[in-house]
Amino acid sequence: MSMSRTKRGSERLVVIGGDAAGMSAASQARRLKGPDELEIVAFDRGHFTSYSACGIPYWVGGDVAERDQLIARTPEEHRARGIDLRMRTEVTEIDVAGGRVRARDVDSGAESWTSYDKLVIATGARPFRPDLPGVDAPGVHGVQTLDDGQALLDTLARTRGRRAVVVGAGYIGVEMAEALIRRGYEVTVVNRGKEPMSTLDPDMGRLVHEAMEGMGITMVDDAEVTKVLTDDGGRVRAVATQDAEYPADVVVLGIGVHPETALARAAGLPLGVHGGLLTDLAMRVRGHENIWAGGDCVEVLDLVSGQLRHIALGTHANKHGQIIGTNVGGGYATFPGVVGTAVSKVCDLEIARTGLREKDAHRVGLRFVAVTIESTSRAGYYPDPSSMTVKMLAERRTGRLLGVQIVGREGAGKRVDIAAVALTAGMTVEQMTALDLGYAPPFSPVWDPVLVAARKAAKAVDQLA
């Protein structure tokens, strides 16, 4: 077992994880400090770096033709920029007291220690894989990494049957349902919630349920998968709940993810209630001067509720990496928090949310009004207006915007950005009604749907004042 030592006169930055947060941090640190000042060693256990996991459903569905289109920067490109990137190498231990990490070559099994002056933990998240009989059978797939996506495509290419079951109806579940529909599969979605998209309130989730059924997807809500059934050859043949069996030639798990923090936990680093690493505003791990963490393995501050959350999104991971790299490189940057914005689609249905749901507001003790409006994406007299439903929550006494959910067709999803900015600015719904938004009949009614909801919410607040 060897110990890799830093070059004389320079510091060494070690990065664990070669995707968005880790390689953004390494790249930004390299921009600020040259190889003579900062040596950078990065480890990743997979085959790919700096890729868009969010694009995997669209690659599987055929919107993205080639896997390599999802890769922003290859290992060779990172190495050409002065980063010693070691692929297929898994870090198995962090020795905080000794300032070193133990890494194992995935293919050969060889192990070695590498010392660090500064450490970045960007280990991401792992898909939740329920402990069920048959869940590891051939034909059952998660979709967290490019390797996962390739394995699923390989299965689809050699599978004769055309029946697919998606377990879970969150973002990944609905996006994978669309991908499989586009590939000509009969799709059943089994969801343990009462409605799909638990990131929405149930009344808005019901709209998603109805729309997905209208697309020919069989929706099975309020159902817990109990086992995966296999054929005589051990391959998946069906998914079972307590009440029924659903035939399947392929099964996709879209149940969600957990922070991948086993390494951090074993090293005694601080974790939050969601299992993610705890950092300060500079993304430095609390209580550790020379260790930073970012991406899907950390918890972030929710600016609306004031509580910590775990949100696995590439947008946050890239920002975390930029901030970490700036700080490691001698600059100064902070990450103030998030408002919880997310957008997705299933076929032509757009689904968006930001801020708090009703149950979130109840949990943190906020009293609120909730209003829902129906509107269109453009002026009613302009050709092909599409419908959308907007739900808005506002604090009862102050009128402060608390959250917005939007379900609709073309032009609905990205309207949530108006609310995301308003939430970040701490605006009231009354203030929102005066926002000077862009208007022309092809783009919006005279009153944008978000502002219609804000007017209704402002009126509800006034009535309770």
Short mmCIF file of C-alpha atoms in Angstrom, two decimals:
data_model
loop_
_atom_site.label_atom_id
_atom_site.label_comp_id
_atom_site.label_asym_id
_atom_site.label_seq_id
_atom_site.Cartn_x
_atom_site.Cartn_y
_atom_site.Cartn_z
CA MET A 1 0.00 0.00 0.00
CA SER A 2 1.62 3.27 -1.11
CA MET A 3 1.29 6.89 0.05
CA SER A 4 1.12 9.56 -2.62
CA ARG A 5 2.75 12.79 -1.44
CA THR A 6 2.27 16.36 -2.57
CA LYS A 7 4.90 18.21 -4.57
CA ARG A 8 7.33 20.35 -2.59
CA GLY A 9 6.12 23.93 -2.24
CA SER A 10 2.54 23.33 -3.35
CA GLU A 11 -0.70 22.33 -1.66
CA ARG A 12 -2.76 19.35 -2.70
CA LEU A 13 -6.50 19.42 -3.19
CA VAL A 14 -8.19 16.02 -3.22
CA VAL A 15 -11.69 15.78 -4.71
CA ILE A 16 -13.94 12.76 -4.08
CA GLY A 17 -16.49 12.54 -6.90
CA GLY A 18 -16.09 13.44 -10.57
CA ASP A 19 -19.46 14.85 -11.50
CA ALA A 20 -21.02 18.32 -11.25
CA ALA A 21 -19.97 19.59 -7.83
CA GLY A 22 -16.60 17.87 -7.66
CA MET A 23 -15.30 18.77 -11.09
CA SER A 24 -16.77 22.28 -10.99
CA ALA A 25 -14.84 22.79 -7.77
CA ALA A 26 -11.64 21.35 -9.26
CA SER A 27 -11.96 23.38 -12.46
CA GLN A 28 -12.67 26.65 -10.64
CA ALA A 29 -9.76 26.09 -8.23
CA ARG A 30 -7.50 25.41 -11.21
CA ARG A 31 -8.56 28.69 -12.86
CA LEU A 32 -7.47 30.56 -9.75
CA LYS A 33 -4.28 28.63 -8.96
CA GLY A 34 -1.79 27.03 -11.29
CA PRO A 35 -0.22 23.57 -10.89
CA ASP A 36 2.83 25.02 -9.14
CA GLU A 37 0.61 26.41 -6.37
CA LEU A 38 -2.10 23.76 -6.17
CA GLU A 39 -1.94 20.12 -7.17
CA ILE A 40 -5.42 18.66 -7.80
CA VAL A 41 -6.19 14.94 -7.54
CA ALA A 42 -9.75 13.77 -8.17
CA PHE A 43 -11.25 10.29 -7.77
CA ASP A 44 -14.34 8.81 -9.35
CA ARG A 45 -15.49 5.19 -9.22
CA GLY A 46 -17.41 5.29 -12.52
CA HIS A 47 -16.59 5.59 -16.21
CA PHE A 48 -17.82 9.15 -16.83
CA THR A 49 -17.29 12.67 -15.48
CA SER A 50 -19.14 15.99 -15.63
CA TYR A 51 -22.33 14.60 -17.12
CA SER A 52 -25.99 15.53 -16.90
CA ALA A 53 -27.83 12.88 -14.90
CA CYS A 54 -30.97 14.98 -15.42
CA GLY A 55 -30.73 14.22 -19.13
CA ILE A 56 -30.80 10.44 -18.76
CA PRO A 57 -34.61 10.07 -19.19
CA TYR A 58 -34.41 12.07 -22.42
CA TRP A 59 -31.55 9.93 -23.69
CA VAL A 60 -33.52 6.77 -22.86
CA GLY A 61 -36.60 8.25 -24.53
CA GLY A 62 -34.72 9.16 -27.70
CA ASP A 63 -34.79 12.98 -27.48
CA VAL A 64 -31.02 12.90 -26.93
CA ALA A 65 -29.48 10.68 -29.59
CA GLU A 66 -26.08 9.89 -28.10
CA ARG A 67 -24.82 9.31 -24.57
CA ASP A 68 -21.82 11.57 -25.14
CA GLN A 69 -24.13 14.54 -25.68
CA LEU A 70 -24.78 14.45 -21.93
CA ILE A 71 -21.07 14.74 -21.08
CA ALA A 72 -19.88 18.31 -20.55
CA ARG A 73 -16.20 17.42 -20.11
CA THR A 74 -14.38 14.11 -20.49
CA PRO A 75 -11.66 12.79 -18.16
CA GLU A 76 -9.09 13.55 -20.86
CA GLU A 77 -10.25 17.17 -21.05
CA HIS A 78 -9.97 17.55 -17.29
CA ARG A 79 -6.48 16.07 -17.32
CA ALA A 80 -5.46 18.46 -20.11
CA ARG A 81 -6.40 21.28 -17.76
CA GLY A 82 -4.03 20.10 -15.07
CA ILE A 83 -6.31 17.90 -12.95
CA ASP A 84 -5.03 14.44 -12.02
CA LEU A 85 -8.33 12.63 -12.49
CA ARG A 86 -8.33 8.95 -11.58
CA MET A 87 -11.33 7.07 -12.95
CA ARG A 88 -12.64 3.69 -11.78
CA THR A 89 -11.08 4.51 -8.40
CA GLU A 90 -13.28 4.46 -5.32
CA VAL A 91 -12.36 6.28 -2.12
CA THR A 92 -13.06 3.86 0.73
CA GLU A 93 -11.89 5.85 3.76
CA ILE A 94 -11.25 9.42 4.86
CA ASP A 95 -8.62 9.80 7.58
CA VAL A 96 -9.43 13.27 8.86
CA ALA A 97 -6.77 13.30 11.59
CA GLY A 98 -4.08 12.13 9.16
CA GLY A 99 -5.20 14.34 6.27
CA ARG A 100 -5.42 11.49 3.77
CA VAL A 101 -7.84 9.28 1.84
CA ARG A 102 -7.64 5.59 0.98
CA ALA A 103 -8.61 4.70 -2.60
CA ARG A 104 -9.16 1.37 -4.32
CA ASP A 105 -8.81 0.63 -8.01
CA VAL A 106 -12.19 -0.85 -8.92
CA ASP A 107 -10.77 -3.18 -11.56
CA SER A 108 -7.55 -4.41 -9.93
CA GLY A 109 -8.44 -4.01 -6.25
CA ALA A 110 -5.13 -2.27 -5.53
CA GLU A 111 -5.31 0.25 -2.67
CA SER A 112 -3.25 3.33 -1.82
CA TRP A 113 -3.36 6.37 0.46
CA THR A 114 -3.25 9.92 -0.87
CA SER A 115 -2.55 12.85 1.43
CA TYR A 116 -4.39 16.16 1.15
CA ASP A 117 -4.10 19.70 2.39
CA LYS A 118 -7.65 20.47 1.28
CA LEU A 119 -10.47 18.02 0.65
CA VAL A 120 -13.71 18.31 -1.33
CA ILE A 121 -16.42 15.71 -0.76
CA ALA A 122 -18.80 15.48 -3.72
CA THR A 123 -20.07 11.92 -3.42
CA GLY A 124 -23.56 12.71 -4.70
CA ALA A 125 -26.66 10.70 -3.88
CA ARG A 126 -27.64 7.05 -4.18
CA PRO A 127 -31.01 5.82 -5.46
CA PHE A 128 -33.31 4.38 -2.84
CA ARG A 129 -33.47 0.65 -3.59
CA PRO A 130 -36.07 -1.05 -1.42
CA ASP A 131 -35.12 -4.27 0.34
CA LEU A 132 -37.61 -6.45 -1.52
CA PRO A 133 -37.47 -10.02 -2.81
CA GLY A 134 -36.37 -9.99 -6.45
CA VAL A 135 -35.35 -6.32 -6.57
CA ASP A 136 -31.87 -7.23 -7.84
CA ALA A 137 -33.20 -9.47 -10.63
CA PRO A 138 -32.10 -8.85 -14.24
CA GLY A 139 -34.48 -6.36 -15.84
CA VAL A 140 -34.80 -4.14 -12.74
CA HIS A 141 -33.02 -0.81 -13.17
CA GLY A 142 -32.22 2.41 -11.36
CA VAL A 143 -31.31 5.49 -13.38
CA GLN A 144 -28.87 7.59 -11.33
CA THR A 145 -25.71 7.45 -13.48
CA LEU A 146 -24.75 7.18 -17.14
CA ASP A 147 -23.76 3.59 -16.45
CA ASP A 148 -27.31 3.00 -15.20
CA GLY A 149 -28.79 4.60 -18.31
CA GLN A 150 -26.61 2.49 -20.60
CA ALA A 151 -27.57 -0.69 -18.73
CA LEU A 152 -31.28 0.16 -19.11
CA LEU A 153 -30.90 0.86 -22.84
CA ASP A 154 -29.07 -2.44 -23.26
CA THR A 155 -31.96 -4.22 -21.54
CA LEU A 156 -34.56 -2.47 -23.69
CA ALA A 157 -32.64 -3.45 -26.85
CA ARG A 158 -32.73 -7.17 -26.02
CA THR A 159 -36.17 -7.37 -24.41
CA ARG A 160 -38.92 -8.77 -26.63
CA GLY A 161 -41.86 -7.86 -24.42
CA ARG A 162 -43.26 -4.32 -24.35
CA ARG A 163 -44.56 -4.06 -20.78
CA ALA A 164 -42.84 -1.71 -18.33
CA VAL A 165 -43.52 -0.92 -14.69
CA VAL A 166 -42.14 2.25 -13.12
CA VAL A 167 -41.98 2.15 -9.33
CA GLY A 168 -42.40 5.66 -7.95
CA ALA A 169 -44.10 8.77 -9.33
CA GLY A 170 -41.71 11.59 -8.46
CA TYR A 171 -39.66 13.49 -11.03
CA ILE A 172 -37.63 10.48 -12.17
CA GLY A 173 -40.71 8.24 -12.20
CA VAL A 174 -42.82 10.47 -14.43
CA GLU A 175 -39.90 11.28 -16.73
CA MET A 176 -39.07 7.60 -17.15
CA ALA A 177 -42.74 6.83 -17.78
CA GLU A 178 -42.61 9.28 -20.68
CA ALA A 179 -39.33 7.79 -21.96
CA LEU A 180 -40.82 4.29 -22.03
CA ILE A 181 -44.08 5.45 -23.65
CA ARG A 182 -41.98 7.07 -26.38
CA ARG A 183 -40.23 3.73 -26.89
CA GLY A 184 -43.55 2.02 -27.46
CA TYR A 185 -43.98 0.33 -24.09
CA GLU A 186 -47.20 -0.23 -22.19
CA VAL A 187 -46.39 1.63 -18.97
CA THR A 188 -47.77 1.13 -15.48
CA VAL A 189 -46.68 3.49 -12.70
CA VAL A 190 -46.96 2.10 -9.16
CA ASN A 191 -46.89 4.85 -6.56
CA ARG A 192 -47.20 4.53 -2.79
CA GLY A 193 -48.54 8.10 -2.47
CA LYS A 194 -52.18 8.99 -2.88
CA GLU A 195 -51.27 11.02 -5.98
CA PRO A 196 -48.19 11.27 -8.19
CA MET A 197 -45.60 14.01 -7.64
CA SER A 198 -45.43 14.21 -3.87
CA THR A 199 -43.52 17.49 -4.31
CA LEU A 200 -46.95 18.95 -5.14
CA ASP A 201 -50.01 19.23 -2.96
CA PRO A 202 -52.44 16.33 -3.57
CA ASP A 203 -54.96 18.50 -5.42
CA MET A 204 -52.28 19.45 -7.95
CA GLY A 205 -50.96 15.87 -8.04
CA ARG A 206 -54.44 14.76 -9.05
CA LEU A 207 -54.13 16.87 -12.21
CA VAL A 208 -50.92 15.04 -13.06
CA HIS A 209 -52.62 11.68 -12.43
CA GLU A 210 -55.49 12.52 -14.78
CA ALA A 211 -53.18 13.80 -17.49
CA MET A 212 -50.93 10.73 -17.34
CA GLU A 213 -53.92 8.41 -17.61
CA GLY A 214 -55.02 10.46 -20.62
CA MET A 215 -51.66 9.62 -22.22
CA GLY A 216 -52.34 5.90 -21.87
CA ILE A 217 -50.24 5.37 -18.73
CA THR A 218 -51.83 3.08 -16.11
CA MET A 219 -51.61 4.86 -12.74
CA VAL A 220 -51.69 2.75 -9.57
CA ASP A 221 -51.65 5.11 -6.56
CA ASP A 222 -51.65 4.35 -2.84
CA ALA A 223 -49.95 1.01 -3.51
CA GLU A 224 -46.77 -0.38 -1.98
CA VAL A 225 -44.63 -2.79 -3.97
CA THR A 226 -44.07 -5.94 -1.90
CA LYS A 227 -41.86 -7.98 -4.24
CA VAL A 228 -40.52 -8.38 -7.73
CA LEU A 229 -41.55 -11.67 -9.31
CA THR A 230 -39.17 -13.56 -11.57
CA ASP A 231 -39.47 -16.29 -14.20
CA ASP A 232 -37.72 -19.67 -14.26
CA GLY A 233 -34.56 -18.01 -15.55
CA GLY A 234 -34.50 -15.50 -12.68
CA ARG A 235 -35.49 -12.55 -14.84
CA VAL A 236 -38.20 -10.06 -13.85
CA ARG A 237 -41.71 -10.97 -14.96
CA ALA A 238 -43.98 -8.86 -12.73
CA VAL A 239 -44.21 -6.42 -9.82
CA ALA A 240 -46.49 -7.37 -6.93
CA THR A 241 -48.35 -5.18 -4.45
CA GLN A 242 -50.49 -6.42 -1.59
CA ASP A 243 -53.54 -6.47 -3.86
CA ALA A 244 -52.35 -7.19 -7.40
CA GLU A 245 -49.61 -8.21 -9.82
CA TYR A 246 -48.49 -6.06 -12.76
CA PRO A 247 -46.71 -7.92 -15.60
CA ALA A 248 -43.35 -6.42 -16.50
CA ASP A 249 -40.64 -7.12 -19.03
CA VAL A 250 -38.62 -4.27 -17.53
CA VAL A 251 -38.88 -2.41 -14.21
CA VAL A 252 -37.50 1.07 -13.51
CA LEU A 253 -37.05 2.29 -9.95
CA GLY A 254 -37.80 5.97 -9.51
CA ILE A 255 -38.35 6.12 -5.76
CA GLY A 256 -35.93 8.92 -4.96
CA VAL A 257 -32.40 9.29 -3.59
CA HIS A 258 -30.51 9.64 -0.33
CA PRO A 259 -27.28 11.57 0.25
CA GLU A 260 -24.28 9.33 -0.33
CA THR A 261 -22.53 10.06 2.96
CA ALA A 262 -21.33 6.69 4.26
CA LEU A 263 -17.70 7.83 3.89
CA ALA A 264 -18.40 11.07 5.74
CA ARG A 265 -20.31 9.29 8.49
CA ALA A 266 -17.48 6.80 9.03
CA ALA A 267 -15.03 9.71 9.22
CA GLY A 268 -17.09 11.40 11.94
CA LEU A 269 -18.12 14.40 9.85
CA PRO A 270 -21.34 16.20 10.82
CA LEU A 271 -24.58 15.06 9.17
CA GLY A 272 -28.07 16.57 9.33
CA VAL A 273 -31.46 15.00 9.92
CA HIS A 274 -31.75 14.07 6.22
CA GLY A 275 -28.37 12.32 6.25
CA GLY A 276 -26.58 15.04 4.28
CA LEU A 277 -23.34 16.76 5.23
CA LEU A 278 -23.66 20.05 7.12
CA THR A 279 -21.71 23.01 5.77
CA ASP A 280 -21.39 26.73 6.42
CA LEU A 281 -22.24 29.40 3.85
CA ALA A 282 -18.86 28.92 2.16
CA MET A 283 -19.69 25.19 1.73
CA ARG A 284 -17.01 24.28 4.29
CA VAL A 285 -17.92 21.25 6.39
CA ARG A 286 -18.84 22.51 9.83
CA GLY A 287 -15.97 22.30 12.27
CA HIS A 288 -13.38 21.41 9.61
CA GLU A 289 -11.26 24.21 8.22
CA ASN A 290 -9.87 22.34 5.19
CA ILE A 291 -12.83 20.16 4.14
CA TRP A 292 -15.61 21.32 1.83
CA ALA A 293 -18.68 19.49 0.52
CA GLY A 294 -21.24 20.17 -2.19
CA GLY A 295 -23.84 18.69 -4.51
CA ASP A 296 -26.32 15.95 -3.70
CA CYS A 297 -24.43 14.84 -0.55
CA VAL A 298 -25.13 18.03 1.43
CA GLU A 299 -28.13 19.65 3.09
CA VAL A 300 -29.07 23.19 2.07
CA LEU A 301 -30.94 26.02 3.76
CA ASP A 302 -34.53 26.57 2.62
CA LEU A 303 -34.89 30.35 2.50
CA VAL A 304 -38.67 30.19 2.87
CA SER A 305 -39.00 27.83 5.85
CA GLY A 306 -35.63 28.52 7.44
CA GLN A 307 -34.99 24.78 7.75
CA LEU A 308 -32.41 22.48 6.17
CA ARG A 309 -33.44 20.28 3.26
CA HIS A 310 -31.90 17.68 0.98
CA ILE A 311 -32.48 18.54 -2.69
CA ALA A 312 -30.66 16.59 -5.40
CA LEU A 313 -30.39 18.95 -8.37
CA GLY A 314 -27.62 19.64 -10.84
CA THR A 315 -28.25 23.39 -10.65
CA HIS A 316 -27.31 23.43 -6.97
CA ALA A 317 -24.36 21.07 -7.47
CA ASN A 318 -22.76 23.27 -10.11
CA LYS A 319 -23.21 26.37 -7.95
CA HIS A 320 -21.74 24.57 -4.95
CA GLY A 321 -18.74 23.55 -7.03
CA GLN A 322 -18.11 27.09 -8.22
CA ILE A 323 -18.30 28.39 -4.65
CA ILE A 324 -16.03 25.68 -3.26
CA GLY A 325 -13.48 26.13 -6.04
CA THR A 326 -13.43 29.89 -5.48
CA ASN A 327 -12.82 29.46 -1.75
CA VAL A 328 -10.22 26.72 -2.19
CA GLY A 329 -8.48 28.90 -4.78
CA GLY A 330 -8.13 31.82 -2.38
CA GLY A 331 -11.22 33.81 -3.30
CA TYR A 332 -14.48 34.28 -1.42
CA ALA A 333 -17.98 33.08 -2.27
CA THR A 334 -21.07 31.87 -0.40
CA PHE A 335 -24.20 29.85 -1.11
CA PRO A 336 -27.12 31.53 0.68
CA GLY A 337 -29.71 28.78 0.19
CA VAL A 338 -32.57 27.70 -2.05
CA VAL A 339 -36.32 28.19 -2.42
CA GLY A 340 -36.95 24.67 -3.75
CA THR A 341 -37.65 25.28 -7.42
CA ALA A 342 -38.11 22.32 -9.75
CA VAL A 343 -39.70 21.75 -13.14
CA SER A 344 -40.43 18.60 -15.09
CA LYS A 345 -42.65 17.20 -17.80
CA VAL A 346 -44.37 14.04 -18.88
CA CYS A 347 -45.14 14.13 -22.60
CA ASP A 348 -46.76 17.54 -23.14
CA LEU A 349 -47.70 18.11 -19.49
CA GLU A 350 -45.45 20.57 -17.63
CA ILE A 351 -45.11 20.36 -13.86
CA ALA A 352 -43.45 23.06 -11.73
CA ARG A 353 -43.14 24.06 -8.11
CA THR A 354 -41.23 26.41 -5.85
CA GLY A 355 -41.38 27.24 -2.15
CA LEU A 356 -43.58 25.44 0.33
CA ARG A 357 -46.46 23.00 -0.04
CA GLU A 358 -49.37 23.16 2.38
CA LYS A 359 -47.89 20.43 4.59
CA ASP A 360 -44.51 22.19 4.63
CA ALA A 361 -46.12 25.42 5.84
CA HIS A 362 -48.09 23.54 8.51
CA ARG A 363 -44.96 21.73 9.68
CA VAL A 364 -43.04 24.94 10.34
CA GLY A 365 -45.99 26.68 12.00
CA LEU A 366 -46.97 29.14 9.26
CA ARG A 367 -50.58 30.25 8.87
CA PHE A 368 -51.46 30.77 5.25
CA VAL A 369 -54.06 31.19 2.55
CA ALA A 370 -54.09 28.94 -0.52
CA VAL A 371 -55.71 29.91 -3.82
CA THR A 372 -55.99 28.16 -7.18
CA ILE A 373 -56.73 29.70 -10.58
CA GLU A 374 -57.21 28.42 -14.12
CA SER A 375 -55.70 30.41 -16.98
CA THR A 376 -54.05 30.09 -20.38
CA SER A 377 -50.53 30.42 -21.72
CA ARG A 378 -51.42 33.22 -24.13
CA ALA A 379 -54.29 35.53 -24.97
CA GLY A 380 -57.51 33.59 -25.42
CA TYR A 381 -58.07 34.96 -28.93
CA TYR A 382 -54.56 33.98 -30.08
CA PRO A 383 -54.33 30.57 -31.80
CA ASP A 384 -53.70 27.47 -29.69
CA PRO A 385 -53.70 28.79 -26.14
CA SER A 386 -52.95 26.03 -23.63
CA SER A 387 -54.49 25.74 -20.20
CA MET A 388 -52.71 25.78 -16.86
CA THR A 389 -53.58 25.60 -13.19
CA VAL A 390 -51.66 27.79 -10.74
CA LYS A 391 -51.79 27.29 -6.97
CA MET A 392 -50.33 29.92 -4.65
CA LEU A 393 -49.71 30.03 -0.89
CA ALA A 394 -49.27 33.28 1.03
CA GLU A 395 -48.71 33.99 4.72
CA ARG A 396 -51.95 35.15 6.36
CA ARG A 397 -50.82 38.18 8.32
CA THR A 398 -48.05 39.52 6.09
CA GLY A 399 -49.08 38.38 2.63
CA ARG A 400 -45.53 37.04 2.05
CA LEU A 401 -45.41 34.60 -0.83
CA LEU A 402 -44.78 31.07 0.47
CA GLY A 403 -45.08 28.82 -2.56
CA VAL A 404 -46.37 28.26 -6.10
CA GLN A 405 -47.29 25.11 -8.02
CA ILE A 406 -48.13 25.03 -11.73
CA VAL A 407 -49.50 22.18 -13.84
CA GLY A 408 -50.31 22.82 -17.49
CA ARG A 409 -49.34 22.48 -21.11
CA GLU A 410 -46.93 24.46 -23.26
CA GLY A 411 -45.69 27.62 -21.57
CA ALA A 412 -46.67 26.60 -18.04
CA GLY A 413 -43.53 25.19 -16.46
CA LYS A 414 -40.99 27.99 -16.71
CA ARG A 415 -43.49 30.51 -15.34
CA VAL A 416 -42.50 29.17 -11.94
CA ASP A 417 -39.31 31.22 -12.27
CA ILE A 418 -41.34 34.39 -11.64
CA ALA A 419 -42.35 32.97 -8.28
CA ALA A 420 -38.82 31.71 -7.54
CA VAL A 421 -37.45 35.24 -7.90
CA ALA A 422 -40.29 36.67 -5.81
CA LEU A 423 -39.64 34.11 -3.06
CA THR A 424 -35.91 34.86 -3.05
CA ALA A 425 -36.68 38.58 -2.77
CA GLY A 426 -39.18 37.99 0.06
CA MET A 427 -41.99 39.67 -1.85
CA THR A 428 -45.63 39.79 -0.80
CA VAL A 429 -48.37 38.71 -3.15
CA GLU A 430 -49.58 42.32 -3.24
CA GLN A 431 -46.14 43.43 -4.44
CA MET A 432 -46.20 40.69 -7.06
CA THR A 433 -49.36 42.07 -8.65
CA ALA A 434 -47.35 45.13 -9.74
CA LEU A 435 -44.53 43.17 -11.40
CA ASP A 436 -43.74 44.48 -14.88
CA LEU A 437 -43.72 41.21 -16.78
CA GLY A 438 -43.36 40.80 -20.52
CA TYR A 439 -46.65 40.79 -22.42
CA ALA A 440 -47.75 40.12 -25.98
CA PRO A 441 -50.70 37.95 -27.05
CA PRO A 442 -48.50 35.05 -28.29
CA PHE A 443 -46.83 34.80 -24.86
CA SER A 444 -49.37 35.67 -22.21
CA PRO A 445 -52.80 37.03 -21.41
CA VAL A 446 -52.78 40.71 -20.33
CA TRP A 447 -52.64 39.40 -16.76
CA ASP A 448 -50.05 36.63 -16.57
CA PRO A 449 -51.42 33.50 -14.84
CA VAL A 450 -48.95 33.90 -11.95
CA LEU A 451 -50.16 37.47 -11.39
CA VAL A 452 -53.79 36.37 -11.56
CA ALA A 453 -53.02 33.96 -8.73
CA ALA A 454 -51.18 36.72 -6.84
CA ARG A 455 -54.23 39.02 -7.11
CA LYS A 456 -56.50 36.28 -5.79
CA ALA A 457 -54.07 35.52 -2.95
CA ALA A 458 -53.74 39.21 -2.05
CA LYS A 459 -57.53 39.49 -1.87
CA ALA A 460 -57.72 36.41 0.39
CA VAL A 461 -55.08 37.90 2.70
CA ASP A 462 -56.98 41.20 2.89
CA GLN A 463 -60.21 39.43 3.77
CA LEU A 464 -58.53 37.79 6.75
CA ALA A 465 -56.69 40.93 7.94
#
